[in-house]
JSON list of C-alpha atoms in Angstrom, two decimals:
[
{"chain": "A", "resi": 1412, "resn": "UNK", "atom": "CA", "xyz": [-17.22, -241.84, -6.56]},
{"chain": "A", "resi": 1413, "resn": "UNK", "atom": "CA", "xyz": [-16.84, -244.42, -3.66]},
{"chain": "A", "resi": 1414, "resn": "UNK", "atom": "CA", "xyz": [-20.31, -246.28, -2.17]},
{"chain": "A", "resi": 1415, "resn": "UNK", "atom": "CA", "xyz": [-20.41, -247.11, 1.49]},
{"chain": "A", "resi": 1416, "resn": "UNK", "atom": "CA", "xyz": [-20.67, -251.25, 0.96]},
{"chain": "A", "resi": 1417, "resn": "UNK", "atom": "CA", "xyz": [-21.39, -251.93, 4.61]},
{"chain": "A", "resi": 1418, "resn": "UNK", "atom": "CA", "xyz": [-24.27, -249.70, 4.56]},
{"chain": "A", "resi": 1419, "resn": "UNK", "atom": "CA", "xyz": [-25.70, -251.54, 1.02]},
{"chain": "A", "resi": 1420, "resn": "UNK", "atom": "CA", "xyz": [-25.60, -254.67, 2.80]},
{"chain": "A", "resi": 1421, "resn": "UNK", "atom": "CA", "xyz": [-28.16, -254.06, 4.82]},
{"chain": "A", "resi": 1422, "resn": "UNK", "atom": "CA", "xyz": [-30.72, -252.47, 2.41]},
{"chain": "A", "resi": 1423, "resn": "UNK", "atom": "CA", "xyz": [-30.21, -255.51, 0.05]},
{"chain": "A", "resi": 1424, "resn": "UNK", "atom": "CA", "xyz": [-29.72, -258.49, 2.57]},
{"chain": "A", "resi": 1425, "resn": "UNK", "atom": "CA", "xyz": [-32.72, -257.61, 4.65]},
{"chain": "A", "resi": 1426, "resn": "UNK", "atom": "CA", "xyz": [-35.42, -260.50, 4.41]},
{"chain": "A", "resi": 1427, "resn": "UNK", "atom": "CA", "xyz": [-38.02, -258.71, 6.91]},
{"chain": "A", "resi": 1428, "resn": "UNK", "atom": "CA", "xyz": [-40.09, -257.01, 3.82]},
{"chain": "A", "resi": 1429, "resn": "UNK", "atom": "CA", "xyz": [-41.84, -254.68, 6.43]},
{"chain": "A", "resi": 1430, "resn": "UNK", "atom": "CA", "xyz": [-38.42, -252.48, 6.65]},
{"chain": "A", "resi": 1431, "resn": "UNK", "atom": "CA", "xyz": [-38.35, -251.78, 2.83]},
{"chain": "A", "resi": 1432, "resn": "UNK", "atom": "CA", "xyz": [-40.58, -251.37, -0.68]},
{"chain": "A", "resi": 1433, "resn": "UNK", "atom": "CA", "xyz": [-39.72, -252.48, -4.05]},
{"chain": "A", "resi": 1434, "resn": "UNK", "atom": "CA", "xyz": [-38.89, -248.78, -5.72]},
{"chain": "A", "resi": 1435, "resn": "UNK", "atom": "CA", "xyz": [-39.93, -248.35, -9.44]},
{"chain": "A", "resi": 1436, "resn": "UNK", "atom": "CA", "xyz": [-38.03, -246.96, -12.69]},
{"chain": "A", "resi": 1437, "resn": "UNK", "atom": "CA", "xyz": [-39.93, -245.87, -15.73]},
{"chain": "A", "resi": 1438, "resn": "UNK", "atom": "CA", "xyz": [-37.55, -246.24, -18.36]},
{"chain": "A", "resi": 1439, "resn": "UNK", "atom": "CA", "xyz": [-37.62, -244.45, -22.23]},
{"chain": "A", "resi": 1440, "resn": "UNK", "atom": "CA", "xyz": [-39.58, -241.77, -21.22]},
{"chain": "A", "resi": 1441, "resn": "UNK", "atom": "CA", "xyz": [-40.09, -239.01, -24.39]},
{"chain": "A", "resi": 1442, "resn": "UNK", "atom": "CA", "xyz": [-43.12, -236.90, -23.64]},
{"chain": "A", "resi": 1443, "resn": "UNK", "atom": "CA", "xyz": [-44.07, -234.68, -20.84]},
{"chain": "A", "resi": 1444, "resn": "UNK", "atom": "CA", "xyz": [-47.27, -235.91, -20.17]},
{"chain": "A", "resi": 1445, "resn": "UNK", "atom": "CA", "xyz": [-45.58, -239.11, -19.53]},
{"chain": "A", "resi": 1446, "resn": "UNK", "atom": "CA", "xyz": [-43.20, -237.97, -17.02]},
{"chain": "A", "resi": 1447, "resn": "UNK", "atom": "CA", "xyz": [-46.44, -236.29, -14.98]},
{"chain": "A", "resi": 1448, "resn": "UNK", "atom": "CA", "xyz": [-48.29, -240.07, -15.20]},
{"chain": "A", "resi": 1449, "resn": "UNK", "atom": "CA", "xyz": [-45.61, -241.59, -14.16]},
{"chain": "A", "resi": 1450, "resn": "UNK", "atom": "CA", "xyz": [-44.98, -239.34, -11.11]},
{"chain": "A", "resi": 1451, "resn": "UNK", "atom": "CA", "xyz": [-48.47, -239.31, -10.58]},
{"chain": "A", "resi": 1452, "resn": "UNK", "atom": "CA", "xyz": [-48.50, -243.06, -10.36]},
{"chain": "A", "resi": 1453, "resn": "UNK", "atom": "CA", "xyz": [-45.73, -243.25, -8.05]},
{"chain": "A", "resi": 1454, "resn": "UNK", "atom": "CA", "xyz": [-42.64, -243.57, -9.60]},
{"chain": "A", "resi": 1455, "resn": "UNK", "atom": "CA", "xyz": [-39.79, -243.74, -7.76]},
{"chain": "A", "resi": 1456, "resn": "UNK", "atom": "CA", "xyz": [-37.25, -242.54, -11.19]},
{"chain": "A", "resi": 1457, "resn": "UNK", "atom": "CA", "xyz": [-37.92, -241.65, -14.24]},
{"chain": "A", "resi": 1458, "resn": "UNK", "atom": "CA", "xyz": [-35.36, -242.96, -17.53]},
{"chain": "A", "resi": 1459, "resn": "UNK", "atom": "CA", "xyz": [-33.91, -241.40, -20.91]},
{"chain": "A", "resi": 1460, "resn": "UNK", "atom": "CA", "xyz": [-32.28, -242.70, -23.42]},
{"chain": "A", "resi": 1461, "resn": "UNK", "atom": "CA", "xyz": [-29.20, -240.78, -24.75]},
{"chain": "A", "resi": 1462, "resn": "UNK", "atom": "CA", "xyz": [-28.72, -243.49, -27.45]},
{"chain": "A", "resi": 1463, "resn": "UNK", "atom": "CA", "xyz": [-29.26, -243.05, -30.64]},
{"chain": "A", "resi": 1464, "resn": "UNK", "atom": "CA", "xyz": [-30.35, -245.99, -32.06]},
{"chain": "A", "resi": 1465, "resn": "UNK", "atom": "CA", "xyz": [-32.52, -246.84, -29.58]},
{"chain": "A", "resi": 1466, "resn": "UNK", "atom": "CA", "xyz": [-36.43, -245.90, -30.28]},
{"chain": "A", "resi": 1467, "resn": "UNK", "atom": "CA", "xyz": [-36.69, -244.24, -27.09]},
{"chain": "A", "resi": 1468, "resn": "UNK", "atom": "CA", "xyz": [-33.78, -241.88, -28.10]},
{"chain": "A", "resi": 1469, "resn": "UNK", "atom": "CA", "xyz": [-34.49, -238.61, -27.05]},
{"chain": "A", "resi": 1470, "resn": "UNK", "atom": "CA", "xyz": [-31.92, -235.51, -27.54]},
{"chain": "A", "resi": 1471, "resn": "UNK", "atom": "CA", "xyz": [-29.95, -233.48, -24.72]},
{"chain": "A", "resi": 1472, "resn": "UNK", "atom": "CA", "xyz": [-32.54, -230.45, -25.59]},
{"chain": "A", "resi": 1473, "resn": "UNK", "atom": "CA", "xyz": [-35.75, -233.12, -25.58]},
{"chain": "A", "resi": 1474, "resn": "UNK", "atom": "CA", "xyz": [-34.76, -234.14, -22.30]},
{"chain": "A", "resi": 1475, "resn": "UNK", "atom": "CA", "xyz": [-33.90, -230.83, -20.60]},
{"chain": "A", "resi": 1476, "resn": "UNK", "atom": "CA", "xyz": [-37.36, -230.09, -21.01]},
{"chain": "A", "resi": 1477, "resn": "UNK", "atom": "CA", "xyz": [-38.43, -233.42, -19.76]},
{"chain": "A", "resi": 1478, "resn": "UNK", "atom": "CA", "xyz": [-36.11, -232.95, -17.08]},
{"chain": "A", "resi": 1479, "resn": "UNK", "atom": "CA", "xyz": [-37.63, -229.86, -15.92]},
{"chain": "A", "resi": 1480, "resn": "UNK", "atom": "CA", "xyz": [-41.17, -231.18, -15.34]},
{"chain": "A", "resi": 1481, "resn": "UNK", "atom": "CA", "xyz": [-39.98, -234.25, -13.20]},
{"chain": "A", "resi": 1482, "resn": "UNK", "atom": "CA", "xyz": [-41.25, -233.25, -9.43]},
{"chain": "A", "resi": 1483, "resn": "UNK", "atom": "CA", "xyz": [-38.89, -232.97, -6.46]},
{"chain": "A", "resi": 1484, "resn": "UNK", "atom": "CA", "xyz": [-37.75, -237.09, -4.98]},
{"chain": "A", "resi": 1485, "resn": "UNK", "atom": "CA", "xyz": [-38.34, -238.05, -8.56]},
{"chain": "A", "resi": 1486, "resn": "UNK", "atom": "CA", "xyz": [-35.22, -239.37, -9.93]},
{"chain": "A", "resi": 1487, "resn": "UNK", "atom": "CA", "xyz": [-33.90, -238.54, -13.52]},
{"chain": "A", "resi": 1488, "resn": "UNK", "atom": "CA", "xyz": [-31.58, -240.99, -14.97]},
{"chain": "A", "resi": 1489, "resn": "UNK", "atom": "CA", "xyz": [-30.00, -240.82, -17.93]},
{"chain": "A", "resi": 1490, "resn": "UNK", "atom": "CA", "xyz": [-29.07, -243.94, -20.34]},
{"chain": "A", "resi": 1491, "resn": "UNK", "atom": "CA", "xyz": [-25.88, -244.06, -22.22]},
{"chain": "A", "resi": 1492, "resn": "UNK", "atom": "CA", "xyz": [-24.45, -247.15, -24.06]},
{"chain": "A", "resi": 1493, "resn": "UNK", "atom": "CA", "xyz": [-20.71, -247.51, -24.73]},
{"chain": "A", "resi": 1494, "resn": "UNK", "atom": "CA", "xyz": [-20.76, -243.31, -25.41]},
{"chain": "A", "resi": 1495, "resn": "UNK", "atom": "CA", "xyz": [-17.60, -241.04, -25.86]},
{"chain": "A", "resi": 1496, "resn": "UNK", "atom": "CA", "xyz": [-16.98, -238.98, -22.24]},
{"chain": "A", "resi": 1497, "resn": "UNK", "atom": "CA", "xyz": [-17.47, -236.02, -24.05]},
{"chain": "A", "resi": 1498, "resn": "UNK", "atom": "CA", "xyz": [-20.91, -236.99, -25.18]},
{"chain": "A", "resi": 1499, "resn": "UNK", "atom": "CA", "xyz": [-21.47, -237.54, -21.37]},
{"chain": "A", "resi": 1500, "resn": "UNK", "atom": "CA", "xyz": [-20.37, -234.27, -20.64]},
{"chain": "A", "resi": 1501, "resn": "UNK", "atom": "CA", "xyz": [-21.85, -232.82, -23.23]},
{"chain": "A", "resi": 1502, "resn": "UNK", "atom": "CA", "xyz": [-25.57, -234.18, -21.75]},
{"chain": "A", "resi": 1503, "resn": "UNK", "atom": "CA", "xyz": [-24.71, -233.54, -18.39]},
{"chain": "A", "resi": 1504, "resn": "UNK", "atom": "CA", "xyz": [-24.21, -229.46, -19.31]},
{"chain": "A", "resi": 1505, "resn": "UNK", "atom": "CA", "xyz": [-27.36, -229.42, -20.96]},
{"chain": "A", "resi": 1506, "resn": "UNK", "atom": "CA", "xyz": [-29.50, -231.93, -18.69]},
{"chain": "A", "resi": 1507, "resn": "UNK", "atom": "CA", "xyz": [-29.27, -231.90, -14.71]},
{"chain": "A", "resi": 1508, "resn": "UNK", "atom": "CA", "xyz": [-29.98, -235.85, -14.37]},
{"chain": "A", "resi": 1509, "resn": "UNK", "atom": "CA", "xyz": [-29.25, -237.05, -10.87]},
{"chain": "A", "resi": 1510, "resn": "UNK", "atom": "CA", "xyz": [-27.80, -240.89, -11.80]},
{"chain": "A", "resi": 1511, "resn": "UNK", "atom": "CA", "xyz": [-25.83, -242.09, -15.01]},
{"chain": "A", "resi": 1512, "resn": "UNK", "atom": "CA", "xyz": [-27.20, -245.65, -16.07]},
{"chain": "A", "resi": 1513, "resn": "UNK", "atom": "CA", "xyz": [-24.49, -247.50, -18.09]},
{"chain": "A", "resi": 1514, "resn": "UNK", "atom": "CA", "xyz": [-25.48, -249.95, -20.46]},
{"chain": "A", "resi": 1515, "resn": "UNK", "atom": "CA", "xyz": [-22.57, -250.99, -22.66]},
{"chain": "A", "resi": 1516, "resn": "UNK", "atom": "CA", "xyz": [-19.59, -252.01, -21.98]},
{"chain": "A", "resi": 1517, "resn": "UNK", "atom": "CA", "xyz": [-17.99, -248.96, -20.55]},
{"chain": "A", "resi": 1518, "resn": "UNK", "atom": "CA", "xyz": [-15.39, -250.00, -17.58]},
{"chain": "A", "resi": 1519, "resn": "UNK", "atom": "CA", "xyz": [-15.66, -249.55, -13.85]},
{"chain": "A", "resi": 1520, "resn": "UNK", "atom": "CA", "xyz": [-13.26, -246.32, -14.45]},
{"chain": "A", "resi": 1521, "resn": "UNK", "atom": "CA", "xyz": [-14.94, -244.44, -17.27]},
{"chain": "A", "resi": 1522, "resn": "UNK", "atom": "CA", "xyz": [-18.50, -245.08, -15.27]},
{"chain": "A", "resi": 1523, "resn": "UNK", "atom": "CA", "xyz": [-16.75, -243.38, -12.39]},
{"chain": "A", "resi": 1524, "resn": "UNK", "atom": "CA", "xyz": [-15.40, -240.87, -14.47]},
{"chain": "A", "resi": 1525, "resn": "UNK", "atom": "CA", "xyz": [-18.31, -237.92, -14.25]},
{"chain": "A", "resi": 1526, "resn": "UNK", "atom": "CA", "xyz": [-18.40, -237.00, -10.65]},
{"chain": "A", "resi": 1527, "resn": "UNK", "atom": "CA", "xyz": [-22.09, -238.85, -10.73]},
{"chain": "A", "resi": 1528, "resn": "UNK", "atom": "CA", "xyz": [-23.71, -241.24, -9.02]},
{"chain": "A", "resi": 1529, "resn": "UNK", "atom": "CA", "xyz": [-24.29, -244.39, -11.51]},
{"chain": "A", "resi": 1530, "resn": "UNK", "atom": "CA", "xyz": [-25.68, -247.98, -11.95]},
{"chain": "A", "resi": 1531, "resn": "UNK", "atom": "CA", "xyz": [-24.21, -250.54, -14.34]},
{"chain": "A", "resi": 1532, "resn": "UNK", "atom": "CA", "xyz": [-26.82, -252.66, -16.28]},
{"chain": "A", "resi": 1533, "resn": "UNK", "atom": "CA", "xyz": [-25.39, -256.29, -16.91]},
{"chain": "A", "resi": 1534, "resn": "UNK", "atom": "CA", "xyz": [-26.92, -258.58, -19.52]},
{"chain": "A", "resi": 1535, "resn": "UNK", "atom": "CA", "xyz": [-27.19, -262.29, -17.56]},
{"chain": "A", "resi": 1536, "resn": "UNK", "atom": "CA", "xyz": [-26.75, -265.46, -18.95]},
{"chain": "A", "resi": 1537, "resn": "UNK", "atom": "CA", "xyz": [-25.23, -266.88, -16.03]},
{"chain": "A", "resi": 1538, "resn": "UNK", "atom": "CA", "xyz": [-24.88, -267.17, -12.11]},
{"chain": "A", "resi": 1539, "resn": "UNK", "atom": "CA", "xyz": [-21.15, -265.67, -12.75]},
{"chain": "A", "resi": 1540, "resn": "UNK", "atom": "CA", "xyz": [-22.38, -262.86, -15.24]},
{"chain": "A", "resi": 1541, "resn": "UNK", "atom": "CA", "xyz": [-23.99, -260.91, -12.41]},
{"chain": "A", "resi": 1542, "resn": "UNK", "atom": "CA", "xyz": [-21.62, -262.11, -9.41]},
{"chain": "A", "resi": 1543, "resn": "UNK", "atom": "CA", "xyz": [-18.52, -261.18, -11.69]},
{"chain": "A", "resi": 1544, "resn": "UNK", "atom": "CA", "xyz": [-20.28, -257.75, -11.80]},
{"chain": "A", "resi": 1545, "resn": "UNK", "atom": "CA", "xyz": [-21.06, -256.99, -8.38]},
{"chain": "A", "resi": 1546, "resn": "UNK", "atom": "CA", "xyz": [-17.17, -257.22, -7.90]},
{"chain": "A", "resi": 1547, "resn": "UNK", "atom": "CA", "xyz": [-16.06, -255.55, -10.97]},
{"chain": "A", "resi": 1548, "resn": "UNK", "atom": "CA", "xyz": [-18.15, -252.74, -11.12]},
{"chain": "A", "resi": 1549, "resn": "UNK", "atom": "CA", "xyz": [-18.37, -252.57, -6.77]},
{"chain": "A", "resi": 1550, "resn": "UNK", "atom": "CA", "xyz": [-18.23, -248.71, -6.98]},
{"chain": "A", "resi": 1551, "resn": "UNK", "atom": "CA", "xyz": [-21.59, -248.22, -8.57]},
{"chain": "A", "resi": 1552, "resn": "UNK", "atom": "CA", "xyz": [-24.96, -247.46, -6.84]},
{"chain": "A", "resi": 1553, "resn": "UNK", "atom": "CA", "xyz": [-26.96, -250.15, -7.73]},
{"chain": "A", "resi": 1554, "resn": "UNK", "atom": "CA", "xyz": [-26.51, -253.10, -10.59]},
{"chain": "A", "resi": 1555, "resn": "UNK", "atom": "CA", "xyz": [-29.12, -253.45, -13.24]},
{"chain": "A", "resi": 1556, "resn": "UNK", "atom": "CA", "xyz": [-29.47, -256.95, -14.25]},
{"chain": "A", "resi": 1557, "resn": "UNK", "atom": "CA", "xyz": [-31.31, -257.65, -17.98]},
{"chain": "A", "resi": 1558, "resn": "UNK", "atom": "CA", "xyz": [-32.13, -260.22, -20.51]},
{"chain": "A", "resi": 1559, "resn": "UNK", "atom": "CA", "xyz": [-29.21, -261.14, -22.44]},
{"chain": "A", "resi": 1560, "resn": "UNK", "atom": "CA", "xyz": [-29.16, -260.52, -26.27]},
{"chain": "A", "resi": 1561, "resn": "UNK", "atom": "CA", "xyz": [-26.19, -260.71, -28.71]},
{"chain": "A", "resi": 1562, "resn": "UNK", "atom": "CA", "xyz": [-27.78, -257.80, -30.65]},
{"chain": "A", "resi": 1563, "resn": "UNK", "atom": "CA", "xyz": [-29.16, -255.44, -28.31]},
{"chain": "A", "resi": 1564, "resn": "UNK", "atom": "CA", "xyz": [-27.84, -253.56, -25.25]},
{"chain": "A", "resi": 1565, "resn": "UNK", "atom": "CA", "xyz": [-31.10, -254.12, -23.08]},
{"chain": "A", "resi": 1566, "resn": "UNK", "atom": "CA", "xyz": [-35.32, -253.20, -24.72]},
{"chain": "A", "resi": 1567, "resn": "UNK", "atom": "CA", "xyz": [-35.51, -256.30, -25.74]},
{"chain": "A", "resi": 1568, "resn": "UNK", "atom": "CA", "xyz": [-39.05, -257.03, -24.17]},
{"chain": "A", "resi": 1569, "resn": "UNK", "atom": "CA", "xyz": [-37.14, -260.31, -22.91]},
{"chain": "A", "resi": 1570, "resn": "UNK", "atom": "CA", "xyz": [-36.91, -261.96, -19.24]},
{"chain": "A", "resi": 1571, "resn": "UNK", "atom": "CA", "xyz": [-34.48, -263.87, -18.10]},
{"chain": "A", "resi": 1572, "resn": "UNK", "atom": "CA", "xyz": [-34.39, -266.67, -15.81]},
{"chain": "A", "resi": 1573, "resn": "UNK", "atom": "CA", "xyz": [-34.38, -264.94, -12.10]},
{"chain": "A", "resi": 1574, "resn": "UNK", "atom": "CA", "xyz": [-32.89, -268.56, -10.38]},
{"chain": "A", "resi": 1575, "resn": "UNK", "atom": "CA", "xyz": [-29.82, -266.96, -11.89]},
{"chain": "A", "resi": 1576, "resn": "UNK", "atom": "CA", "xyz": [-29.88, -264.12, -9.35]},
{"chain": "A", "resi": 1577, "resn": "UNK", "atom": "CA", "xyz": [-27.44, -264.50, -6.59]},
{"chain": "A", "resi": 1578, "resn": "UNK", "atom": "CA", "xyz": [-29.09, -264.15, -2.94]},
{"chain": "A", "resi": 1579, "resn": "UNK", "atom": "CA", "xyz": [-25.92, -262.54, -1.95]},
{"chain": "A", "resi": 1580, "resn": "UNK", "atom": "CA", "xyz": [-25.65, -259.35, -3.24]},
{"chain": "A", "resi": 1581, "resn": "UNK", "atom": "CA", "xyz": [-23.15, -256.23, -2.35]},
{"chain": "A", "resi": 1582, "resn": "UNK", "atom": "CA", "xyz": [-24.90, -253.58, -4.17]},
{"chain": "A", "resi": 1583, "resn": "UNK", "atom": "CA", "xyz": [-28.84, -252.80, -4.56]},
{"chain": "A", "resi": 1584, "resn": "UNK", "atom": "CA", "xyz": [-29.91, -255.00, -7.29]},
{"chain": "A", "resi": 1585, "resn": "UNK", "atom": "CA", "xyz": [-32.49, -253.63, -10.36]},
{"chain": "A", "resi": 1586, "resn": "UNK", "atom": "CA", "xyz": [-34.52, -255.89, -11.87]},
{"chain": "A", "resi": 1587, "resn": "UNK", "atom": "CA", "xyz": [-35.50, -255.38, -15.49]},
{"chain": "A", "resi": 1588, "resn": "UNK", "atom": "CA", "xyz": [-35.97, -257.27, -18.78]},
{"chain": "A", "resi": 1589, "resn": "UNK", "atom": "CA", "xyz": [-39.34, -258.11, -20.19]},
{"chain": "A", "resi": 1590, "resn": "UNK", "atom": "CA", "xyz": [-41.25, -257.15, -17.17]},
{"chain": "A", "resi": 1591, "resn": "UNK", "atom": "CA", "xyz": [-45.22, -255.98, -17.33]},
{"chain": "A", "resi": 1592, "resn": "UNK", "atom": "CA", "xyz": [-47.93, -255.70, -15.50]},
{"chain": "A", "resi": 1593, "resn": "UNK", "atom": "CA", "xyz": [-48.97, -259.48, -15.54]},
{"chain": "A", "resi": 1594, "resn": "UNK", "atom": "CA", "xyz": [-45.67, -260.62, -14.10]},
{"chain": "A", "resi": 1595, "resn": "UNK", "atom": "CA", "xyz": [-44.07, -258.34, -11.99]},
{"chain": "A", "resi": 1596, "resn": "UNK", "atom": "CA", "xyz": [-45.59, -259.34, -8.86]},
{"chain": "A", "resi": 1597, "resn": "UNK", "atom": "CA", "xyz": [-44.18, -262.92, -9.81]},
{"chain": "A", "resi": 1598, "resn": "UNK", "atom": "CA", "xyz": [-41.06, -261.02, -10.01]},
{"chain": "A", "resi": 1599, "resn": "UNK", "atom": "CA", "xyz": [-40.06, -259.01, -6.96]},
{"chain": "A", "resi": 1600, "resn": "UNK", "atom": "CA", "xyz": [-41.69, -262.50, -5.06]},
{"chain": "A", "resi": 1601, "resn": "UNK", "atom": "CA", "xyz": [-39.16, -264.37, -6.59]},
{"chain": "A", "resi": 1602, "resn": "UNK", "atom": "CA", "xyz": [-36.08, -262.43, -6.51]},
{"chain": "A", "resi": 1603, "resn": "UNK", "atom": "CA", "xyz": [-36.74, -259.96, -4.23]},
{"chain": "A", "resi": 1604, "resn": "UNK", "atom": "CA", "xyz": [-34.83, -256.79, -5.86]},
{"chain": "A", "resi": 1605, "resn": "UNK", "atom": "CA", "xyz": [-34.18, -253.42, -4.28]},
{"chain": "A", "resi": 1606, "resn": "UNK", "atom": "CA", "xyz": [-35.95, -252.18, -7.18]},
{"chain": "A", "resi": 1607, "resn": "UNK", "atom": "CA", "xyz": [-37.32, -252.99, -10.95]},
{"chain": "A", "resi": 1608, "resn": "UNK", "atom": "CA", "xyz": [-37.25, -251.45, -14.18]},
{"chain": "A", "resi": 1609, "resn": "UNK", "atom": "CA", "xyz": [-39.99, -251.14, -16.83]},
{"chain": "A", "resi": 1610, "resn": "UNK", "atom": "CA", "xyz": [-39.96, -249.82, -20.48]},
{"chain": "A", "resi": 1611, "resn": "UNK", "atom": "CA", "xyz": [-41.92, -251.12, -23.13]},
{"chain": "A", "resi": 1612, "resn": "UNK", "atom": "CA", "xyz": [-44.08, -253.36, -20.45]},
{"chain": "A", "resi": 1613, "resn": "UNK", "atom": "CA", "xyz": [-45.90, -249.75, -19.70]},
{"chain": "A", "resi": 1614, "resn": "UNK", "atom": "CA", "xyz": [-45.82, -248.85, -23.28]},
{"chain": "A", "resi": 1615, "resn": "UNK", "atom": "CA", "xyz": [-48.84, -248.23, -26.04]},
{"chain": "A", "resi": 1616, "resn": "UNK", "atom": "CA", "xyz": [-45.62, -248.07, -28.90]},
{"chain": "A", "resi": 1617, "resn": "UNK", "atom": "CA", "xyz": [-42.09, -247.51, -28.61]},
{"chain": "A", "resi": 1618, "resn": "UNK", "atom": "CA", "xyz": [-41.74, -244.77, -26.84]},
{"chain": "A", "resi": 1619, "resn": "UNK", "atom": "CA", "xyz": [-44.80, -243.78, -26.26]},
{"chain": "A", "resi": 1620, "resn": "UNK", "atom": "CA", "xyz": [-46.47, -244.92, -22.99]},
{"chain": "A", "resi": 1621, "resn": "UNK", "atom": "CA", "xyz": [-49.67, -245.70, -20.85]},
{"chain": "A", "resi": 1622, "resn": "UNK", "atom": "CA", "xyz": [-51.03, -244.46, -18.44]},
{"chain": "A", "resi": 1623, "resn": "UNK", "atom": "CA", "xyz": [-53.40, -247.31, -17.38]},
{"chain": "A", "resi": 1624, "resn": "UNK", "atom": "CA", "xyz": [-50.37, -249.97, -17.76]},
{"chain": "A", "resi": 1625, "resn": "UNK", "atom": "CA", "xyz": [-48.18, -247.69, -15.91]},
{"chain": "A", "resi": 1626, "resn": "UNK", "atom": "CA", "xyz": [-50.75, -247.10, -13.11]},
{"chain": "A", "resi": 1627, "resn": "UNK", "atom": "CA", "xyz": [-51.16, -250.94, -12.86]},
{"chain": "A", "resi": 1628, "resn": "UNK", "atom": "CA", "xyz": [-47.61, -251.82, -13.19]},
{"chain": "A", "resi": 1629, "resn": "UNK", "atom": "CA", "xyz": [-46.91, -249.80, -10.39]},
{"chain": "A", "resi": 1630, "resn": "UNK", "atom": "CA", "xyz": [-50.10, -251.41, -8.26]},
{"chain": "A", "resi": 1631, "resn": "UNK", "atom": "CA", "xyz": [-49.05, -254.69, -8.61]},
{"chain": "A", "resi": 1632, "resn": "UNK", "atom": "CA", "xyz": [-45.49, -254.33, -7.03]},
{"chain": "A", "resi": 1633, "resn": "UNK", "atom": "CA", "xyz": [-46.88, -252.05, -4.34]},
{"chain": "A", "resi": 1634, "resn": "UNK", "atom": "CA", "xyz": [-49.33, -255.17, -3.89]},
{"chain": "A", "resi": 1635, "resn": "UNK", "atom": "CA", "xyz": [-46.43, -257.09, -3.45]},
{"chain": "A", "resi": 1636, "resn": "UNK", "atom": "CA", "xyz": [-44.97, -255.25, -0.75]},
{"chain": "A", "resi": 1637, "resn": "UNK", "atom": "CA", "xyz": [-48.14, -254.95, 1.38]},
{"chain": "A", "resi": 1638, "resn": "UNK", "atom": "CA", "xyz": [-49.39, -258.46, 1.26]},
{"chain": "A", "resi": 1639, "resn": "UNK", "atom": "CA", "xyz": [-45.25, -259.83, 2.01]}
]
């Protein structure tokens, strides 16, 4: 699926904060009542996991039924890391999610593959990490940018530092990694993204989340946007 660049440029070069908000993506969501208090709160998406190793795992049934209580201009995004297409397929039968979030190392071709809109998550280490990405994977929606780990494909509760960030930036850039109530102000301050992801900054346990931290994570980048 092709993305209109010229119109991205816009969204993610504007400086003038008044003509935009910082949207919001509750990632590893595996109860209902947690995708109702995060709608409630104001999220702008909601995540799942479709990876098995993951904590947050949930399966294509699980998330149907997730799926089904997410309100209307709530976004359901499903999670896959470095999965077989027919896995894909297979969720995408079962589970009407309305982006694909890759988190792997799948190429630009198999991401575009599905006939869905997607976003590529890239772990940074450096400037070139994320400006390499913005060219290579230029047909996505939006690039995810994370905490780098050798280990781990992203939940590792770790930030990374935003001075790496390119002001430049083609596609609407997601900030996540190791973001929480207490610091994501700081955040979308600093770098300014089109939107930020949370996960186990909103959480009581893996998997399991708060309401309270989700209301206040939530808060404190609408704050952001009001006071800018």
């Amino acid at each position: 699926m092709k993305t209109d660049h010229a119109a991205r440029l816009t969204y993610t070069e504007n400086s003038d904060r008044r003509l935009m908000r910082t949207r919001v993506k509750i990632c590893g969501i595996t109860r209902k009542q947690d995708v109702i208090a995060a709608a409630n709160a104001g999220a702008d998406a909601l995540g799942f996991v479709f990876y098995e190793p993951s904590p947050r795992y949930v399966t294509p049934d699980a998330a149907r039924e997730l799926v089904d209580a997410v309100p209307p201009f709530v976004a359901a995004t499903g999670l896959f890391v470095n999965p077989e297409a027919s896995y894909v397929r297979e969720v995408l039968s079962q589970v009407p999610l309305g982006l694909l979030q890759f988190h792997g190392d799948e190429s630009p071709e198999f991401c575009n593959s599905f006939g869905v809109r997607w976003i590529k998550a890239v772990r940074v280490r450096e400037t070139d990490d994320i400006e390499h990405a913005f060219e290579h994977y230029r047909n996505a929606s939006g690039l995810l940018v994370d905490a780098w780990d050798p280990k781990k494909y992203g939940g590792t509760g770790q930030s990374f530092n935003w001075s790496l960030i390119p002001s430049t930036r083609p596609l609407p850039l997601i900030l996540a990694g190791g973001l929480a109530s207490d610091n994501v102000s700081r955040a979308v301050a600093q770098v300014r993204p089109w939107a930020v992801d949370v996960s186990g900054g909103v959480e009581s346990s893996k998997g399991i989340k708060d309401d309270e931290k989700i209301t206040d994570f939530i808060n404190e980048v609408h704050r952001v946007d009001e006071t800018d």
